[in-house]
Amino acid sequence: MSQHFAARLRDRQLLGGTFIKTPQSHHAEIAGLAGLDFVVFDSEHAPFSAAQLDHCLLGARAAGIASLVRLRQSSPSDVLQALDMGATGVLVPHVTSARQAREIVASARYRDGLRGFSNSPRAGAYGGHSMLQHIERSDSETAVLCQIEDREAVEAIDEIAGVAGIDCLFIGRADLSVSYRLFDVDHPEVERAIQRVASAGRSACVPVGMFVADTAAMARYAALGVTLFVIGSDQSLLRSGFSKLSQSVAELRSQIQ
């Protein structure tokens, strides 16, 4: 049996996925059929209702692809809802302190945590898993990713990285550049912040992930120890594909007119 997503993440296997910003299941199904390792349903920046998120998570499960949910906020209720719906894990935005990270981990775990128990939702096979089976499976297979995207988080990164139960430090370059008031993701100071987070991850033996707009920068950041990449989004991939299609049509039009 192949490793589950959280085990592959913790083993620092190179993993590639994309953001899903369209609240329909089809794009996640296509991503799974195409062989991506995971998708991230972006409920922070896209209009997912609870019902739409539930449907999308079902679509991801049907396609056999790991599914993360980027939450709107780090509240225990948001964490619980995503995990009960069957999400493989949560990507929590704007984690700025070790205390906040500990609270997030506690919300996602049963043993040594505070996650409210129910085996009746999808995550517990609608009651098909016993209490102990559900607890053991959930605690071992749930991935907790903390998004590092604030100057305050970078300054506290060693303490955050030291929190037991964090499965990934996920770097958000865009928000980092805004937090530093630089408004340039390629600014040297942003790059130094990225390197500092990557170094803290290596020292604490915590995997590091990040968002990249396309595949061009992956090798550079993989050399720093980044092993999980969220590459673009369903919307950016559609825009790129449609733009190339439009360009091809325009070129043909110019040739025959």
PDB file of C-alpha atoms in Angstrom, residues 21-153:
ATOM      1  CA  LYS A  21     -10.106  28.475  -6.530  1.00  0.00           C
ATOM      2  CA  THR A  22     -13.203  27.390  -8.437  1.00  0.00           C
ATOM      3  CA  PRO A  23     -15.853  25.932  -6.091  1.00  0.00           C
ATOM      4  CA  GLN A  24     -16.617  22.905  -8.245  1.00  0.00           C
ATOM      5  CA  SER A  25     -15.269  19.358  -7.962  1.00  0.00           C
ATOM      6  CA  HIS A  26     -14.240  18.896 -11.593  1.00  0.00           C
ATOM      7  CA  HIS A  27     -10.878  20.661 -11.400  1.00  0.00           C
ATOM      8  CA  ALA A  28      -9.761  18.536  -8.460  1.00  0.00           C
ATOM      9  CA  GLU A  29     -10.821  15.407 -10.325  1.00  0.00           C
ATOM     10  CA  ILE A  30      -8.816  16.487 -13.366  1.00  0.00           C
ATOM     11  CA  ALA A  31      -5.783  17.252 -11.182  1.00  0.00           C
ATOM     12  CA  GLY A  32      -6.003  13.774  -9.689  1.00  0.00           C
ATOM     13  CA  LEU A  33      -6.339  12.111 -13.066  1.00  0.00           C
ATOM     14  CA  ALA A  34      -3.358  14.140 -14.322  1.00  0.00           C
ATOM     15  CA  GLY A  35      -1.192  12.753 -11.510  1.00  0.00           C
ATOM     16  CA  LEU A  36      -0.649  15.736  -9.221  1.00  0.00           C
ATOM     17  CA  ASP A  37       0.159  14.857  -5.616  1.00  0.00           C
ATOM     18  CA  PHE A  38      -2.421  17.133  -4.002  1.00  0.00           C
ATOM     19  CA  VAL A  39      -4.746  20.089  -4.405  1.00  0.00           C
ATOM     20  CA  VAL A  40      -5.440  22.980  -2.040  1.00  0.00           C
ATOM     21  CA  PHE A  41      -8.993  24.283  -1.916  1.00  0.00           C
ATOM     22  CA  ASP A  42      -8.511  27.978  -1.260  1.00  0.00           C
ATOM     23  CA  SER A  43     -11.361  28.998   1.000  1.00  0.00           C
ATOM     24  CA  GLU A  44      -9.332  32.013   2.169  1.00  0.00           C
ATOM     25  CA  HIS A  45      -9.317  33.790  -1.197  1.00  0.00           C
ATOM     26  CA  ALA A  46     -12.115  32.072  -3.132  1.00  0.00           C
ATOM     27  CA  PRO A  47     -15.892  31.898  -2.542  1.00  0.00           C
ATOM     28  CA  PHE A  48     -16.312  28.401  -1.127  1.00  0.00           C
ATOM     29  CA  SER A  49     -19.466  27.763   0.865  1.00  0.00           C
ATOM     30  CA  ALA A  50     -19.475  24.841   3.294  1.00  0.00           C
ATOM     31  CA  ALA A  51     -21.621  22.823   0.888  1.00  0.00           C
ATOM     32  CA  GLN A  52     -19.332  23.556  -2.060  1.00  0.00           C
ATOM     33  CA  LEU A  53     -16.243  22.644  -0.064  1.00  0.00           C
ATOM     34  CA  ASP A  54     -17.885  19.384   1.000  1.00  0.00           C
ATOM     35  CA  HIS A  55     -18.659  18.545  -2.638  1.00  0.00           C
ATOM     36  CA  CYS A  56     -15.118  19.401  -3.743  1.00  0.00           C
ATOM     37  CA  LEU A  57     -13.575  17.231  -1.042  1.00  0.00           C
ATOM     38  CA  LEU A  58     -15.759  14.366  -2.207  1.00  0.00           C
ATOM     39  CA  GLY A  59     -14.533  14.936  -5.777  1.00  0.00           C
ATOM     40  CA  ALA A  60     -10.912  14.840  -4.644  1.00  0.00           C
ATOM     41  CA  ARG A  61     -11.513  11.616  -2.764  1.00  0.00           C
ATOM     42  CA  ALA A  62     -13.181  10.076  -5.822  1.00  0.00           C
ATOM     43  CA  ALA A  63     -10.111  10.981  -7.912  1.00  0.00           C
ATOM     44  CA  GLY A  64      -7.711   9.622  -5.301  1.00  0.00           C
ATOM     45  CA  ILE A  65      -5.856  12.902  -4.788  1.00  0.00           C
ATOM     46  CA  ALA A  66      -4.869  14.362  -1.421  1.00  0.00           C
ATOM     47  CA  SER A  67      -6.862  17.458  -0.493  1.00  0.00           C
ATOM     48  CA  LEU A  68      -5.807  20.343   1.707  1.00  0.00           C
ATOM     49  CA  VAL A  69      -8.013  23.252   2.678  1.00  0.00           C
ATOM     50  CA  ARG A  70      -6.560  26.717   3.068  1.00  0.00           C
ATOM     51  CA  LEU A  71      -8.737  28.034   5.854  1.00  0.00           C
ATOM     52  CA  ARG A  72     -10.173  31.500   6.232  1.00  0.00           C
ATOM     53  CA  GLN A  73      -8.836  31.631   9.782  1.00  0.00           C
ATOM     54  CA  SER A  74      -7.222  29.393  12.383  1.00  0.00           C
ATOM     55  CA  SER A  75     -10.260  28.876  14.630  1.00  0.00           C
ATOM     56  CA  PRO A  76     -10.851  25.365  16.008  1.00  0.00           C
ATOM     57  CA  SER A  77     -14.261  25.279  14.305  1.00  0.00           C
ATOM     58  CA  ASP A  78     -12.731  25.971  10.868  1.00  0.00           C
ATOM     59  CA  VAL A  79     -10.103  23.264  11.391  1.00  0.00           C
ATOM     60  CA  LEU A  80     -12.707  20.780  12.617  1.00  0.00           C
ATOM     61  CA  GLN A  81     -15.135  21.386   9.750  1.00  0.00           C
ATOM     62  CA  ALA A  82     -12.484  20.809   7.061  1.00  0.00           C
ATOM     63  CA  LEU A  83     -11.156  17.647   8.693  1.00  0.00           C
ATOM     64  CA  ASP A  84     -14.599  16.187   9.406  1.00  0.00           C
ATOM     65  CA  MET A  85     -15.468  16.692   5.724  1.00  0.00           C
ATOM     66  CA  GLY A  86     -12.526  14.459   4.885  1.00  0.00           C
ATOM     67  CA  ALA A  87      -9.745  16.913   4.062  1.00  0.00           C
ATOM     68  CA  THR A  88      -6.287  15.367   4.119  1.00  0.00           C
ATOM     69  CA  GLY A  89      -5.034  18.382   6.005  1.00  0.00           C
ATOM     70  CA  VAL A  90      -5.254  22.103   6.588  1.00  0.00           C
ATOM     71  CA  LEU A  91      -3.132  25.011   5.410  1.00  0.00           C
ATOM     72  CA  VAL A  92      -3.571  27.748   7.989  1.00  0.00           C
ATOM     73  CA  PRO A  93      -2.821  31.342   6.948  1.00  0.00           C
ATOM     74  CA  HIS A  94      -0.949  33.984   8.926  1.00  0.00           C
ATOM     75  CA  VAL A  95       0.578  31.865  11.674  1.00  0.00           C
ATOM     76  CA  THR A  96       2.731  34.337  13.572  1.00  0.00           C
ATOM     77  CA  SER A  97       3.606  32.740  16.912  1.00  0.00           C
ATOM     78  CA  ALA A  98       4.425  29.432  18.551  1.00  0.00           C
ATOM     79  CA  ARG A  99       1.358  29.806  20.751  1.00  0.00           C
ATOM     80  CA  GLN A 100      -0.920  30.089  17.722  1.00  0.00           C
ATOM     81  CA  ALA A 101       0.810  27.108  16.099  1.00  0.00           C
ATOM     82  CA  ARG A 102       0.265  24.988  19.213  1.00  0.00           C
ATOM     83  CA  GLU A 103      -3.419  25.900  19.226  1.00  0.00           C
ATOM     84  CA  ILE A 104      -3.763  24.889  15.569  1.00  0.00           C
ATOM     85  CA  VAL A 105      -2.054  21.547  16.156  1.00  0.00           C
ATOM     86  CA  ALA A 106      -4.298  20.912  19.169  1.00  0.00           C
ATOM     87  CA  SER A 107      -7.395  21.638  17.050  1.00  0.00           C
ATOM     88  CA  ALA A 108      -6.304  19.042  14.495  1.00  0.00           C
ATOM     89  CA  ARG A 109      -5.343  16.175  16.845  1.00  0.00           C
ATOM     90  CA  TYR A 110      -7.256  13.892  19.187  1.00  0.00           C
ATOM     91  CA  ARG A 111      -4.413  12.454  21.263  1.00  0.00           C
ATOM     92  CA  ASP A 112      -2.528  15.297  22.942  1.00  0.00           C
ATOM     93  CA  GLY A 113      -5.030  17.661  21.346  1.00  0.00           C
ATOM     94  CA  LEU A 114      -8.479  19.166  21.616  1.00  0.00           C
ATOM     95  CA  ARG A 115     -10.197  18.094  18.391  1.00  0.00           C
ATOM     96  CA  GLY A 116     -13.893  17.493  18.950  1.00  0.00           C
ATOM     97  CA  PHE A 117     -14.713  13.849  18.346  1.00  0.00           C
ATOM     98  CA  SER A 118     -17.166  12.455  15.851  1.00  0.00           C
ATOM     99  CA  ASN A 119     -16.776   9.444  13.607  1.00  0.00           C
ATOM    100  CA  SER A 120     -20.099  10.101  11.884  1.00  0.00           C
ATOM    101  CA  PRO A 121     -18.874  12.428   9.071  1.00  0.00           C
ATOM    102  CA  ARG A 122     -16.964  11.391   5.944  1.00  0.00           C
ATOM    103  CA  ALA A 123     -13.673  11.358   7.851  1.00  0.00           C
ATOM    104  CA  GLY A 124     -14.971   8.533  10.059  1.00  0.00           C
ATOM    105  CA  ALA A 125     -16.569   6.611   7.171  1.00  0.00           C
ATOM    106  CA  TYR A 126     -19.994   7.737   8.418  1.00  0.00           C
ATOM    107  CA  GLY A 127     -19.616   5.697  11.579  1.00  0.00           C
ATOM    108  CA  GLY A 128     -17.827   2.809   9.880  1.00  0.00           C
ATOM    109  CA  HIS A 129     -14.619   3.443  11.811  1.00  0.00           C
ATOM    110  CA  SER A 130     -14.524   2.661  15.508  1.00  0.00           C
ATOM    111  CA  MET A 131     -13.523   5.396  17.941  1.00  0.00           C
ATOM    112  CA  LEU A 132      -9.950   4.146  18.268  1.00  0.00           C
ATOM    113  CA  GLN A 133      -9.605   3.429  14.561  1.00  0.00           C
ATOM    114  CA  HIS A 134     -10.778   6.920  13.683  1.00  0.00           C
ATOM    115  CA  ILE A 135      -8.539   8.586  16.255  1.00  0.00           C
ATOM    116  CA  GLU A 136      -5.429   6.660  15.267  1.00  0.00           C
ATOM    117  CA  ARG A 137      -5.988   7.133  11.548  1.00  0.00           C
ATOM    118  CA  SER A 138      -6.820  10.832  11.839  1.00  0.00           C
ATOM    119  CA  ASP A 139      -3.882  11.648  14.079  1.00  0.00           C
ATOM    120  CA  SER A 140      -1.377   9.871  11.851  1.00  0.00           C
ATOM    121  CA  GLU A 141      -2.735  10.910   8.454  1.00  0.00           C
ATOM    122  CA  THR A 142      -3.806  14.517   9.028  1.00  0.00           C
ATOM    123  CA  ALA A 143      -1.319  17.098   7.773  1.00  0.00           C
ATOM    124  CA  VAL A 144      -0.982  20.467   9.501  1.00  0.00           C
ATOM    125  CA  LEU A 145       0.675  23.171   7.407  1.00  0.00           C
ATOM    126  CA  CYS A 146       1.341  26.597   8.914  1.00  0.00           C
ATOM    127  CA  GLN A 147       1.637  29.472   6.496  1.00  0.00           C
ATOM    128  CA  ILE A 148       4.580  31.782   7.195  1.00  0.00           C
ATOM    129  CA  GLU A 149       3.724  35.043   5.481  1.00  0.00           C
ATOM    130  CA  ASP A 150       4.308  37.814   8.010  1.00  0.00           C
ATOM    131  CA  ARG A 151       7.408  39.613   9.227  1.00  0.00           C
ATOM    132  CA  GLU A 152       6.366  38.738  12.782  1.00  0.00           C
ATOM    133  CA  ALA A 153       6.342  35.044  11.855  1.00  0.00           C
TER     134      ALA A 153
END
